Amino acid sequence: MTDCQLYLVTPESLDPHAFAPTLARALDAGPVAAVQLRLKNVSDDAIRRAIDALRPVAHERDVAFILNDRPDLARSTGCDGAHVGMDDMTVEEARRILGDDLQLGVSCYDSRDMAMRAGEGGADYVAFGAFFPSVSKETSVRAGTDLLTWWSGMMELPVVAIGGITPGNCAPLVRAGADFLAVISAVWSHPDGPDAGVRAMNAAMDAAADSVD
């Protein structure tokens, strides 16, 4: 089996109580390292309600629960950490808010300089992407697998690959050294359901690792 692990990112819009059994179904289907709650254009109260509904689903299965963009809410609501973009706030500020005991992930897009600064500033992992066109998030940034090879060969800090990743295209990312693959549509939009999406991703990641061995 591969050391590369699955990192699920939620849809940007969801009904927390309706989504909770969907999340449980996905997490019960196979290994998942973390779930990131990524809600856009909603109130703080809506984020808190979503955390209250979904965090227990992850924690009951020993899966880390990460909040996008909001270290302050992550700290106050029992999340395991937060994920920020370097345009949102400085890494140092995010680390100060989270304290030393919660996880901090930082989006570094296609920038080696950003990744180095994120590591120096206290990030627990860095994320590169998008590696492929994504239906979940429009971006002009396109990262190459050389970033993963460079980072994994030089740094011990884990690296996440994100952006349009599917069972059909993930093999080069696994072989290049990604520690985690962050996916949205490959799981939540899978035609046979999220459990099938998780199984398909894990099978593809394992096959990619086996081809290297």
CSV table of C-alpha atoms in Angstrom, one decimal, residues 6-207:
chain,number,residue,atom,x,y,z
A,6,LEU,CA,-6.5,10.7,0.9
A,7,TYR,CA,-7.5,14.2,2.1
A,8,LEU,CA,-11.1,15.0,1.5
A,9,VAL,CA,-12.3,18.6,1.0
A,10,THR,CA,-16.0,19.3,1.3
A,11,PRO,CA,-18.2,21.0,-1.3
A,12,GLU,CA,-18.3,24.8,-0.9
A,13,SER,CA,-22.1,24.7,-0.2
A,14,LEU,CA,-23.9,22.0,1.9
A,15,ASP,CA,-26.6,21.3,4.4
A,16,PRO,CA,-24.6,20.1,7.4
A,17,HIS,CA,-27.2,17.7,8.7
A,18,ALA,CA,-28.0,16.2,5.3
A,19,PHE,CA,-24.3,16.0,4.5
A,20,ALA,CA,-23.3,14.2,7.7
A,21,PRO,CA,-24.5,10.7,6.6
A,22,THR,CA,-22.8,11.3,3.2
A,23,LEU,CA,-19.6,12.1,5.0
A,24,ALA,CA,-19.9,9.0,7.2
A,25,ARG,CA,-20.5,6.9,4.1
A,26,ALA,CA,-17.3,8.2,2.5
A,27,LEU,CA,-15.2,7.8,5.6
A,28,ASP,CA,-16.4,4.3,6.2
A,29,ALA,CA,-15.4,3.2,2.7
A,30,GLY,CA,-11.6,3.3,3.2
A,31,PRO,CA,-8.6,5.1,4.6
A,32,VAL,CA,-9.0,8.9,4.8
A,33,ALA,CA,-6.4,11.0,6.6
A,34,ALA,CA,-8.3,14.3,6.9
A,35,VAL,CA,-11.5,16.2,6.1
A,36,GLN,CA,-11.3,19.9,5.3
A,37,LEU,CA,-14.5,21.9,5.8
A,38,ARG,CA,-14.5,24.4,3.0
A,39,LEU,CA,-17.5,26.7,3.1
A,40,LYS,CA,-17.7,29.9,1.1
A,41,ASN,CA,-19.9,33.0,1.5
A,42,VAL,CA,-21.6,31.8,4.7
A,43,SER,CA,-21.9,33.4,8.2
A,44,ASP,CA,-19.8,32.4,11.1
A,45,ASP,CA,-22.9,30.9,12.7
A,46,ALA,CA,-23.4,28.7,9.6
A,47,ILE,CA,-19.7,27.5,9.8
A,48,ARG,CA,-20.2,26.7,13.5
A,49,ARG,CA,-23.3,24.7,12.8
A,50,ALA,CA,-21.5,22.8,10.1
A,51,ILE,CA,-18.6,22.1,12.4
A,52,ASP,CA,-20.9,20.8,15.1
A,53,ALA,CA,-22.6,18.5,12.7
A,54,LEU,CA,-19.6,17.2,10.8
A,55,ARG,CA,-16.6,17.2,13.2
A,56,PRO,CA,-18.0,14.3,15.3
A,57,VAL,CA,-18.4,12.2,12.2
A,58,ALA,CA,-14.7,12.6,11.5
A,59,HIS,CA,-13.6,12.3,15.0
A,60,GLU,CA,-15.6,9.1,15.6
A,61,ARG,CA,-13.5,7.6,12.8
A,62,ASP,CA,-10.1,9.0,14.0
A,63,VAL,CA,-10.0,11.4,10.9
A,64,ALA,CA,-8.6,14.8,11.4
A,65,PHE,CA,-11.1,17.7,10.9
A,66,ILE,CA,-9.5,20.8,9.3
A,67,LEU,CA,-11.3,24.2,8.8
A,68,ASN,CA,-10.5,26.3,5.7
A,69,ASP,CA,-9.6,29.9,6.1
A,70,ARG,CA,-10.5,30.5,9.7
A,71,PRO,CA,-7.9,29.6,12.4
A,72,ASP,CA,-9.9,31.6,14.9
A,73,LEU,CA,-13.0,29.4,14.5
A,74,ALA,CA,-10.9,26.3,14.2
A,75,ARG,CA,-9.4,27.1,17.6
A,76,SER,CA,-12.7,27.8,19.3
A,77,THR,CA,-14.8,25.0,17.9
A,78,GLY,CA,-12.6,21.9,18.5
A,79,CYS,CA,-11.2,21.4,15.1
A,80,ASP,CA,-7.9,19.8,14.6
A,81,GLY,CA,-6.4,22.7,12.6
A,82,ALA,CA,-6.9,25.1,9.8
A,83,HIS,CA,-5.9,25.5,6.2
A,84,VAL,CA,-5.1,29.0,4.9
A,85,GLY,CA,-3.9,30.6,1.7
A,86,MET,CA,-0.9,32.9,1.9
A,87,ASP,CA,-3.1,35.6,0.5
A,88,ASP,CA,-5.5,35.2,3.5
A,89,MET,CA,-3.1,36.0,6.3
A,90,THR,CA,0.5,35.4,7.2
A,91,VAL,CA,1.6,32.0,8.2
A,92,GLU,CA,3.0,33.5,11.4
A,93,GLU,CA,-0.4,35.0,12.3
A,94,ALA,CA,-2.3,31.8,11.6
A,95,ARG,CA,0.2,29.9,13.8
A,96,ARG,CA,-0.2,32.5,16.6
A,97,ILE,CA,-4.0,32.0,16.5
A,98,LEU,CA,-3.9,28.2,16.4
A,99,GLY,CA,-1.2,27.8,19.0
A,100,ASP,CA,1.3,25.1,18.9
A,101,ASP,CA,-1.1,22.2,19.3
A,102,LEU,CA,-3.3,22.5,16.2
A,103,GLN,CA,-2.4,21.6,12.6
A,104,LEU,CA,-1.7,24.4,10.1
A,105,GLY,CA,-1.8,23.8,6.3
A,106,VAL,CA,-0.8,26.5,3.8
A,107,SER,CA,-1.7,26.7,0.1
A,108,CYS,CA,1.4,27.6,-1.9
A,109,TYR,CA,0.0,27.2,-5.4
A,110,ASP,CA,3.0,26.7,-7.7
A,111,SER,CA,5.5,28.8,-5.7
A,112,ARG,CA,8.6,27.3,-4.2
A,113,ASP,CA,9.3,30.5,-2.4
A,114,MET,CA,5.9,30.5,-0.7
A,115,ALA,CA,6.4,26.9,0.3
A,116,MET,CA,9.8,27.7,1.9
A,117,ARG,CA,8.3,30.6,3.7
A,118,ALA,CA,5.3,28.6,4.9
A,119,GLY,CA,7.7,26.0,6.3
A,120,GLU,CA,9.8,28.6,8.1
A,121,GLY,CA,6.7,30.3,9.4
A,122,GLY,CA,5.3,27.2,11.2
A,123,ALA,CA,3.2,25.3,8.7
A,124,ASP,CA,2.6,21.6,9.4
A,125,TYR,CA,2.1,20.9,5.7
A,126,VAL,CA,2.2,22.8,2.4
A,127,ALA,CA,-0.2,22.3,-0.5
A,128,PHE,CA,0.7,22.7,-4.2
A,129,GLY,CA,-1.9,23.0,-7.1
A,130,ALA,CA,-3.9,23.1,-9.1
A,131,PHE,CA,-2.3,20.1,-10.9
A,132,PHE,CA,-5.2,19.6,-13.3
A,133,PRO,CA,-8.3,21.6,-14.4
A,134,SER,CA,-10.8,21.6,-11.6
A,135,VAL,CA,-14.6,22.0,-11.7
A,136,SER,CA,-14.6,22.9,-8.0
A,137,LYS,CA,-12.3,26.0,-8.1
A,138,GLU,CA,-11.3,28.2,-11.0
A,139,THR,CA,-7.6,29.0,-11.0
A,140,SER,CA,-5.1,30.1,-13.5
A,141,VAL,CA,-2.3,28.4,-11.6
A,142,ARG,CA,-1.0,25.1,-12.9
A,143,ALA,CA,1.5,23.3,-10.8
A,144,GLY,CA,3.9,20.6,-12.2
A,145,THR,CA,4.9,17.3,-10.6
A,146,ASP,CA,8.5,18.7,-10.4
A,147,LEU,CA,7.3,20.7,-7.4
A,148,LEU,CA,6.4,17.5,-5.5
A,149,THR,CA,9.7,15.8,-6.4
A,150,TRP,CA,11.7,18.9,-5.4
A,151,TRP,CA,9.9,19.3,-2.1
A,152,SER,CA,9.7,15.7,-1.0
A,153,GLY,CA,13.4,15.2,-1.9
A,154,MET,CA,14.5,18.2,0.2
A,155,MET,CA,12.0,18.7,3.0
A,156,GLU,CA,10.5,16.4,5.7
A,157,LEU,CA,7.4,18.6,5.9
A,158,PRO,CA,4.4,16.8,4.3
A,159,VAL,CA,3.1,18.0,0.9
A,160,VAL,CA,-0.5,17.9,-0.4
A,161,ALA,CA,-1.4,17.9,-4.1
A,162,ILE,CA,-4.7,19.5,-5.0
A,163,GLY,CA,-6.7,20.4,-8.1
A,164,GLY,CA,-8.7,18.2,-10.4
A,165,ILE,CA,-7.3,15.0,-9.1
A,166,THR,CA,-9.1,11.8,-10.1
A,167,PRO,CA,-8.3,8.0,-10.0
A,168,GLY,CA,-7.4,8.3,-13.6
A,169,ASN,CA,-4.7,11.0,-13.3
A,170,CYS,CA,-3.3,10.7,-9.8
A,171,ALA,CA,-0.5,8.2,-10.5
A,172,PRO,CA,2.1,10.8,-11.5
A,173,LEU,CA,1.4,12.8,-8.2
A,174,VAL,CA,1.9,9.7,-6.1
A,175,ARG,CA,5.1,8.7,-7.9
A,176,ALA,CA,6.4,12.3,-7.6
A,177,GLY,CA,6.2,12.2,-3.8
A,178,ALA,CA,2.9,13.6,-2.7
A,179,ASP,CA,2.1,12.7,0.9
A,180,PHE,CA,-1.6,13.5,0.5
A,181,LEU,CA,-4.0,13.9,-2.4
A,182,ALA,CA,-6.8,16.5,-1.8
A,183,VAL,CA,-10.0,15.7,-3.7
A,184,ILE,CA,-13.5,17.1,-4.0
A,185,SER,CA,-15.4,16.1,-7.1
A,186,ALA,CA,-13.7,12.7,-7.5
A,187,VAL,CA,-15.5,11.6,-4.3
A,188,TRP,CA,-18.6,13.8,-3.9
A,189,SER,CA,-19.6,13.7,-7.5
A,190,HIS,CA,-18.7,10.0,-8.2
A,191,PRO,CA,-21.6,8.5,-10.1
A,192,ASP,CA,-21.8,5.5,-7.7
A,193,GLY,CA,-21.6,7.6,-4.6
A,194,PRO,CA,-18.9,8.9,-2.3
A,195,ASP,CA,-18.0,5.5,-0.9
A,196,ALA,CA,-17.2,4.3,-4.4
A,197,GLY,CA,-15.2,7.5,-4.9
A,198,VAL,CA,-13.1,6.9,-1.9
A,199,ARG,CA,-12.5,3.2,-2.8
A,200,ALA,CA,-11.5,4.2,-6.4
A,201,MET,CA,-9.1,6.9,-5.2
A,202,ASN,CA,-7.4,4.6,-2.7
A,203,ALA,CA,-7.1,1.8,-5.2
A,204,ALA,CA,-5.5,4.1,-7.8
A,205,MET,CA,-3.1,5.5,-5.2
A,206,ASP,CA,-2.1,2.0,-4.2
A,207,ALA,CA,-1.6,0.9,-7.8
